[in-house]
Amino acid sequence: MLKTQLESVSKISLTTDMWRSSHQVVEYMVITGHFIDGGWNLHKRVLSFVKVPAPRREIDVADAIYKCLKTWGIENKVFSVSVDNASYNDSCLRCLKDNLSLSGKLILGGSLFHVRCCAHILNLLVQDGLSKIKDTIFNVRESVKYINHNDGRLKAFCDVVEQKGLRERKLIIDCPTRWNSTFKMLSTALKFKIAFASYKEREPHYDFAPSLEEWDKVEKVCKLLEVFDRATHVISGSEYPTANLYLAEVWKVKEILDKMDEDEDLFMREMASPMKVKFDKYWGECNLLMAIASVLDPRCKFHMVRICFPKIYKSQEVADENIKKVRSSLDDLYDEYVALSLAEASAAAADLNSNNQPSSQANVAVVKIGFDEIMSIIQENEAISPIKSELQEYLDEGIYILNTTSFSALDWWRNKSMKYKILSKMVADILAIPISTVASESTFSVGGRVIDEFRSRLSEESVEALICGGDWFRHKYNVTKNSKNLRMLAAVARVLIVSSFHFLHHPYQPAAAAAPFQPSLGGGFPPLFSINRHTPPQHLDLNVSLHLAVAAYPNVSPSP
């Protein structure tokens, strides 16, 4: 079914990332495909989950991605690849880009091919800023660790909290490499700031209480990080298009950095300096993707670009130059889709003529070829070109005014697809581009449950089958985190796992069900496979029996 879907789409965008399994001490790479189908539904599917041999080399990663594309038959359909900002990814995508250019032409000369993960860029920005107040963060972190160290300290702190009439009841420790968890730790600790001071008076060995000056820093930093947290949440979505939302979030970040640079507090200005350097490194040059995608949002068109570019770039002159670059690239992109559409129409007409032409008229056909060519030239010269292209007509129309708070760009373009037949195809490919690698990173949370201590010896083929199969299974049957199907399949998964272990270790002992084990899933779910008590253990593939369990309910433990 997925193979059929991929055959029907014109372009597909990819995200890819690396993950090291702690139980196998092996590095895996996941490749996720993103595309919009004929019904204007956005899809993401795990296409590959493969082992990357050590030492990891850029050419090996590029070859693994290309092999995946060849396997699925989509090497000529790749629009873009979104990766994080690791240095090896630059070399890897250059190799991949060269390989793909040999088999087909990349859209817009490949200028939209390499997409840097926006969430990763924001992480680098914030980490550089937080490094300027690392001592303050250290005191808050050590305070949380100290209080959570044992029940006695925690109870004493809770007593103080109760005396102060605070509603909060829990402190959160962060993961230092993830700024959003540091933000949660700081924002939560800030609610307890009066409790920390009182706790210090009762606990003589507690030496990490932040000062009032440090709490003021924490308060200002939390207001700053709240903006970054909202931006990360918006751009990290994978169930809705994010490319058209990209520019507005970058503009908001730049606005905040400019305000920090003029702040009265020295520490805020010191934080802003390295963050602005990082901003200019990644967004200092014109980013065509975020600009073109925002123009193709009917609520914005070129208004968004004209508002945001003067703020993002250093001077009005540079902003105007970049706006012209966006318009020129947009025209070139549309022209490419027009050419592709004409080529497809010509190919379809040629196929129709070849199918309808009798073999006895082969000689007549040869004569007609020359005549048809002359007629094409005459019609071309006489034909009156349309006054406006679809792109120009779209841009000349007014922006879409919202009547409600909710808006779906996909729904809008689906309703306009008959009016803008060529432009809508271009829009579908642009809106399918993910601007973060979160979709691929989320696969690793499932990978950690698949390759746990119970399944650390799974072969790489079995791991890939479990990860990919689980992803396809959930999408095929619409199994979501809170769905009724998930609760039903969880029960089936538990029975399945216990039965699998029983047949593995006691293949000839009577089981509860003497007949072949065929779980009836109901709701249109077909039986998946049979396990028989007479099945020899060497023929019983436990990996297959765990497939459903991991796919439908990844948190189920395989321990019988």
PDB file of N, CA, C and O in Angstrom, residues 326-360:
ATOM      1  N   VAL A 326      13.714  36.312  -3.994  1.00  0.00           N
ATOM      2  CA  VAL A 326      12.592  35.408  -3.708  1.00  0.00           C
ATOM      3  C   VAL A 326      11.609  35.410  -4.869  1.00  0.00           C
ATOM      4  O   VAL A 326      11.157  34.349  -5.329  1.00  0.00           O
ATOM      5  N   ARG A 327      11.284  36.606  -5.388  1.00  0.00           N
ATOM      6  CA  ARG A 327      10.325  36.688  -6.489  1.00  0.00           C
ATOM      7  C   ARG A 327      10.860  35.991  -7.739  1.00  0.00           C
ATOM      8  O   ARG A 327      10.138  35.259  -8.419  1.00  0.00           O
ATOM      9  N   SER A 328      12.142  36.211  -8.030  1.00  0.00           N
ATOM     10  CA  SER A 328      12.764  35.575  -9.197  1.00  0.00           C
ATOM     11  C   SER A 328      12.779  34.052  -9.053  1.00  0.00           C
ATOM     12  O   SER A 328      12.452  33.322  -9.999  1.00  0.00           O
ATOM     13  N   SER A 329      13.135  33.563  -7.854  1.00  0.00           N
ATOM     14  CA  SER A 329      13.168  32.118  -7.618  1.00  0.00           C
ATOM     15  C   SER A 329      11.778  31.513  -7.684  1.00  0.00           C
ATOM     16  O   SER A 329      11.595  30.397  -8.172  1.00  0.00           O
ATOM     17  N   LEU A 330      10.787  32.254  -7.185  1.00  0.00           N
ATOM     18  CA  LEU A 330       9.400  31.782  -7.229  1.00  0.00           C
ATOM     19  C   LEU A 330       8.935  31.635  -8.678  1.00  0.00           C
ATOM     20  O   LEU A 330       8.286  30.640  -9.037  1.00  0.00           O
ATOM     21  N   ASP A 331       9.284  32.607  -9.514  1.00  0.00           N
ATOM     22  CA  ASP A 331       8.935  32.529 -10.939  1.00  0.00           C
ATOM     23  C   ASP A 331       9.624  31.344 -11.614  1.00  0.00           C
ATOM     24  O   ASP A 331       9.009  30.610 -12.393  1.00  0.00           O
ATOM     25  N   ASP A 332      10.912  31.163 -11.302  1.00  0.00           N
ATOM     26  CA  ASP A 332      11.662  30.052 -11.895  1.00  0.00           C
ATOM     27  C   ASP A 332      11.078  28.706 -11.462  1.00  0.00           C
ATOM     28  O   ASP A 332      10.972  27.772 -12.268  1.00  0.00           O
ATOM     29  N   LEU A 333      10.714  28.637 -10.186  1.00  0.00           N
ATOM     30  CA  LEU A 333      10.133  27.394  -9.661  1.00  0.00           C
ATOM     31  C   LEU A 333       8.817  27.079 -10.367  1.00  0.00           C
ATOM     32  O   LEU A 333       8.570  25.936 -10.774  1.00  0.00           O
ATOM     33  N   TYR A 334       7.984  28.097 -10.523  1.00  0.00           N
ATOM     34  CA  TYR A 334       6.703  27.892 -11.199  1.00  0.00           C
ATOM     35  C   TYR A 334       6.922  27.477 -12.654  1.00  0.00           C
ATOM     36  O   TYR A 334       6.228  26.579 -13.162  1.00  0.00           O
ATOM     37  N   ASP A 335       7.876  28.106 -13.338  1.00  0.00           N
ATOM     38  CA  ASP A 335       8.176  27.753 -14.733  1.00  0.00           C
ATOM     39  C   ASP A 335       8.598  26.290 -14.857  1.00  0.00           C
ATOM     40  O   ASP A 335       8.250  25.620 -15.842  1.00  0.00           O
ATOM     41  N   GLU A 336       9.348  25.808 -13.871  1.00  0.00           N
ATOM     42  CA  GLU A 336       9.754  24.401 -13.895  1.00  0.00           C
ATOM     43  C   GLU A 336       8.537  23.484 -13.798  1.00  0.00           C
ATOM     44  O   GLU A 336       8.468  22.457 -14.478  1.00  0.00           O
ATOM     45  N   TYR A 337       7.582  23.849 -12.963  1.00  0.00           N
ATOM     46  CA  TYR A 337       6.376  23.022 -12.823  1.00  0.00           C
ATOM     47  C   TYR A 337       5.505  23.098 -14.074  1.00  0.00           C
ATOM     48  O   TYR A 337       4.842  22.117 -14.427  1.00  0.00           O
ATOM     49  N   VAL A 338       5.493  24.241 -14.729  1.00  0.00           N
ATOM     50  CA  VAL A 338       4.781  24.353 -15.998  1.00  0.00           C
ATOM     51  C   VAL A 338       5.407  23.411 -17.025  1.00  0.00           C
ATOM     52  O   VAL A 338       4.695  22.687 -17.747  1.00  0.00           O
ATOM     53  N   ALA A 339       6.746  23.415 -17.091  1.00  0.00           N
ATOM     54  CA  ALA A 339       7.449  22.538 -18.032  1.00  0.00           C
ATOM     55  C   ALA A 339       7.188  21.072 -17.717  1.00  0.00           C
ATOM     56  O   ALA A 339       6.973  20.251 -18.624  1.00  0.00           O
ATOM     57  N   LEU A 340       7.197  20.727 -16.427  1.00  0.00           N
ATOM     58  CA  LEU A 340       6.918  19.344 -16.028  1.00  0.00           C
ATOM     59  C   LEU A 340       5.498  18.939 -16.405  1.00  0.00           C
ATOM     60  O   LEU A 340       5.256  17.823 -16.865  1.00  0.00           O
ATOM     61  N   SER A 341       4.555  19.866 -16.224  1.00  0.00           N
ATOM     62  CA  SER A 341       3.164  19.585 -16.556  1.00  0.00           C
ATOM     63  C   SER A 341       2.985  19.365 -18.057  1.00  0.00           C
ATOM     64  O   SER A 341       2.276  18.443 -18.481  1.00  0.00           O
ATOM     65  N   LEU A 342       3.654  20.197 -18.863  1.00  0.00           N
ATOM     66  CA  LEU A 342       3.576  20.037 -20.323  1.00  0.00           C
ATOM     67  C   LEU A 342       4.210  18.725 -20.761  1.00  0.00           C
ATOM     68  O   LEU A 342       3.693  18.048 -21.661  1.00  0.00           O
ATOM     69  N   ALA A 343       5.332  18.362 -20.123  1.00  0.00           N
ATOM     70  CA  ALA A 343       6.005  17.106 -20.465  1.00  0.00           C
ATOM     71  C   ALA A 343       5.122  15.910 -20.133  1.00  0.00           C
ATOM     72  O   ALA A 343       5.036  14.946 -20.902  1.00  0.00           O
ATOM     73  N   GLU A 344       4.444  15.983 -18.986  1.00  0.00           N
ATOM     74  CA  GLU A 344       3.548  14.893 -18.602  1.00  0.00           C
ATOM     75  C   GLU A 344       2.374  14.793 -19.569  1.00  0.00           C
ATOM     76  O   GLU A 344       1.962  13.693 -19.946  1.00  0.00           O
ATOM     77  N   ALA A 345       1.828  15.944 -19.974  1.00  0.00           N
ATOM     78  CA  ALA A 345       0.696  15.944 -20.914  1.00  0.00           C
ATOM     79  C   ALA A 345       1.124  15.392 -22.270  1.00  0.00           C
ATOM     80  O   ALA A 345       0.396  14.617 -22.906  1.00  0.00           O
ATOM     81  N   SER A 346       2.322  15.751 -22.734  1.00  0.00           N
ATOM     82  CA  SER A 346       2.824  15.260 -24.021  1.00  0.00           C
ATOM     83  C   SER A 346       3.053  13.763 -23.980  1.00  0.00           C
ATOM     84  O   SER A 346       2.726  13.038 -24.927  1.00  0.00           O
ATOM     85  N   ALA A 347       3.617  13.298 -22.858  1.00  0.00           N
ATOM     86  CA  ALA A 347       3.873  11.865 -22.716  1.00  0.00           C
ATOM     87  C   ALA A 347       2.573  11.086 -22.693  1.00  0.00           C
ATOM     88  O   ALA A 347       2.454  10.016 -23.310  1.00  0.00           O
ATOM     89  N   ALA A 348       1.566  11.635 -22.008  1.00  0.00           N
ATOM     90  CA  ALA A 348       0.266  10.958 -21.944  1.00  0.00           C
ATOM     91  C   ALA A 348      -0.386  10.911 -23.320  1.00  0.00           C
ATOM     92  O   ALA A 348      -0.973   9.893 -23.720  1.00  0.00           O
ATOM     93  N   ALA A 349      -0.266  12.001 -24.077  1.00  0.00           N
ATOM     94  CA  ALA A 349      -0.849  12.042 -25.420  1.00  0.00           C
ATOM     95  C   ALA A 349      -0.131  11.078 -26.352  1.00  0.00           C
ATOM     96  O   ALA A 349      -0.758  10.409 -27.182  1.00  0.00           O
ATOM     97  N   ALA A 350       1.198  11.003 -26.224  1.00  0.00           N
ATOM     98  CA  ALA A 350       1.973  10.082 -27.058  1.00  0.00           C
ATOM     99  C   ALA A 350       1.593   8.632 -26.773  1.00  0.00           C
ATOM    100  O   ALA A 350       1.453   7.816 -27.691  1.00  0.00           O
ATOM    101  N   ASP A 351       1.404   8.308 -25.489  1.00  0.00           N
ATOM    102  CA  ASP A 351       1.000   6.951 -25.120  1.00  0.00           C
ATOM    103  C   ASP A 351      -0.372   6.629 -25.695  1.00  0.00           C
ATOM    104  O   ASP A 351      -0.610   5.521 -26.181  1.00  0.00           O
ATOM    105  N   LEU A 352      -1.282   7.617 -25.642  1.00  0.00           N
ATOM    106  CA  LEU A 352      -2.638   7.401 -26.151  1.00  0.00           C
ATOM    107  C   LEU A 352      -2.613   7.171 -27.662  1.00  0.00           C
ATOM    108  O   LEU A 352      -3.282   6.277 -28.180  1.00  0.00           O
ATOM    109  N   ASN A 353      -1.816   7.951 -28.363  1.00  0.00           N
ATOM    110  CA  ASN A 353      -1.715   7.803 -29.818  1.00  0.00           C
ATOM    111  C   ASN A 353      -1.093   6.473 -30.212  1.00  0.00           C
ATOM    112  O   ASN A 353      -1.535   5.816 -31.146  1.00  0.00           O
ATOM    113  N   SER A 354      -0.076   6.068 -29.470  1.00  0.00           N
ATOM    114  CA  SER A 354       0.589   4.801 -29.796  1.00  0.00           C
ATOM    115  C   SER A 354      -0.322   3.618 -29.530  1.00  0.00           C
ATOM    116  O   SER A 354      -0.287   2.613 -30.228  1.00  0.00           O
ATOM    117  N   ASN A 355      -1.182   3.742 -28.515  1.00  0.00           N
ATOM    118  CA  ASN A 355      -2.109   2.646 -28.202  1.00  0.00           C
ATOM    119  C   ASN A 355      -3.248   2.572 -29.215  1.00  0.00           C
ATOM    120  O   ASN A 355      -3.730   1.492 -29.544  1.00  0.00           O
ATOM    121  N   ASN A 356      -3.682   3.736 -29.739  1.00  0.00           N
ATOM    122  CA  ASN A 356      -4.811   3.759 -30.661  1.00  0.00           C
ATOM    123  C   ASN A 356      -4.412   3.568 -32.133  1.00  0.00           C
ATOM    124  O   ASN A 356      -5.256   3.317 -32.974  1.00  0.00           O
ATOM    125  N   GLN A 357      -3.137   3.692 -32.416  1.00  0.00           N
ATOM    126  CA  GLN A 357      -2.693   3.645 -33.812  1.00  0.00           C
ATOM    127  C   GLN A 357      -2.574   2.204 -34.299  1.00  0.00           C
ATOM    128  O   GLN A 357      -1.830   1.420 -33.739  1.00  0.00           O
ATOM    129  N   PRO A 358      -3.307   1.820 -35.391  1.00  0.00           N
ATOM    130  CA  PRO A 358      -3.189   0.459 -35.923  1.00  0.00           C
ATOM    131  C   PRO A 358      -1.817   0.260 -36.541  1.00  0.00           C
ATOM    132  O   PRO A 358      -1.205   1.187 -37.069  1.00  0.00           O
ATOM    133  N   SER A 359      -1.331  -0.969 -36.457  1.00  0.00           N
ATOM    134  CA  SER A 359      -0.004  -1.290 -36.992  1.00  0.00           C
ATOM    135  C   SER A 359       0.040  -1.093 -38.502  1.00  0.00           C
ATOM    136  O   SER A 359       1.073  -0.778 -39.075  1.00  0.00           O
ATOM    137  N   SER A 360      -1.097  -1.228 -39.225  1.00  0.00           N
ATOM    138  CA  SER A 360      -1.122  -1.089 -40.685  1.00  0.00           C
ATOM    139  C   SER A 360      -0.905   0.357 -41.119  1.00  0.00           C
ATOM    140  O   SER A 360      -0.613   0.631 -42.273  1.00  0.00           O
TER     141      SER A 360
END
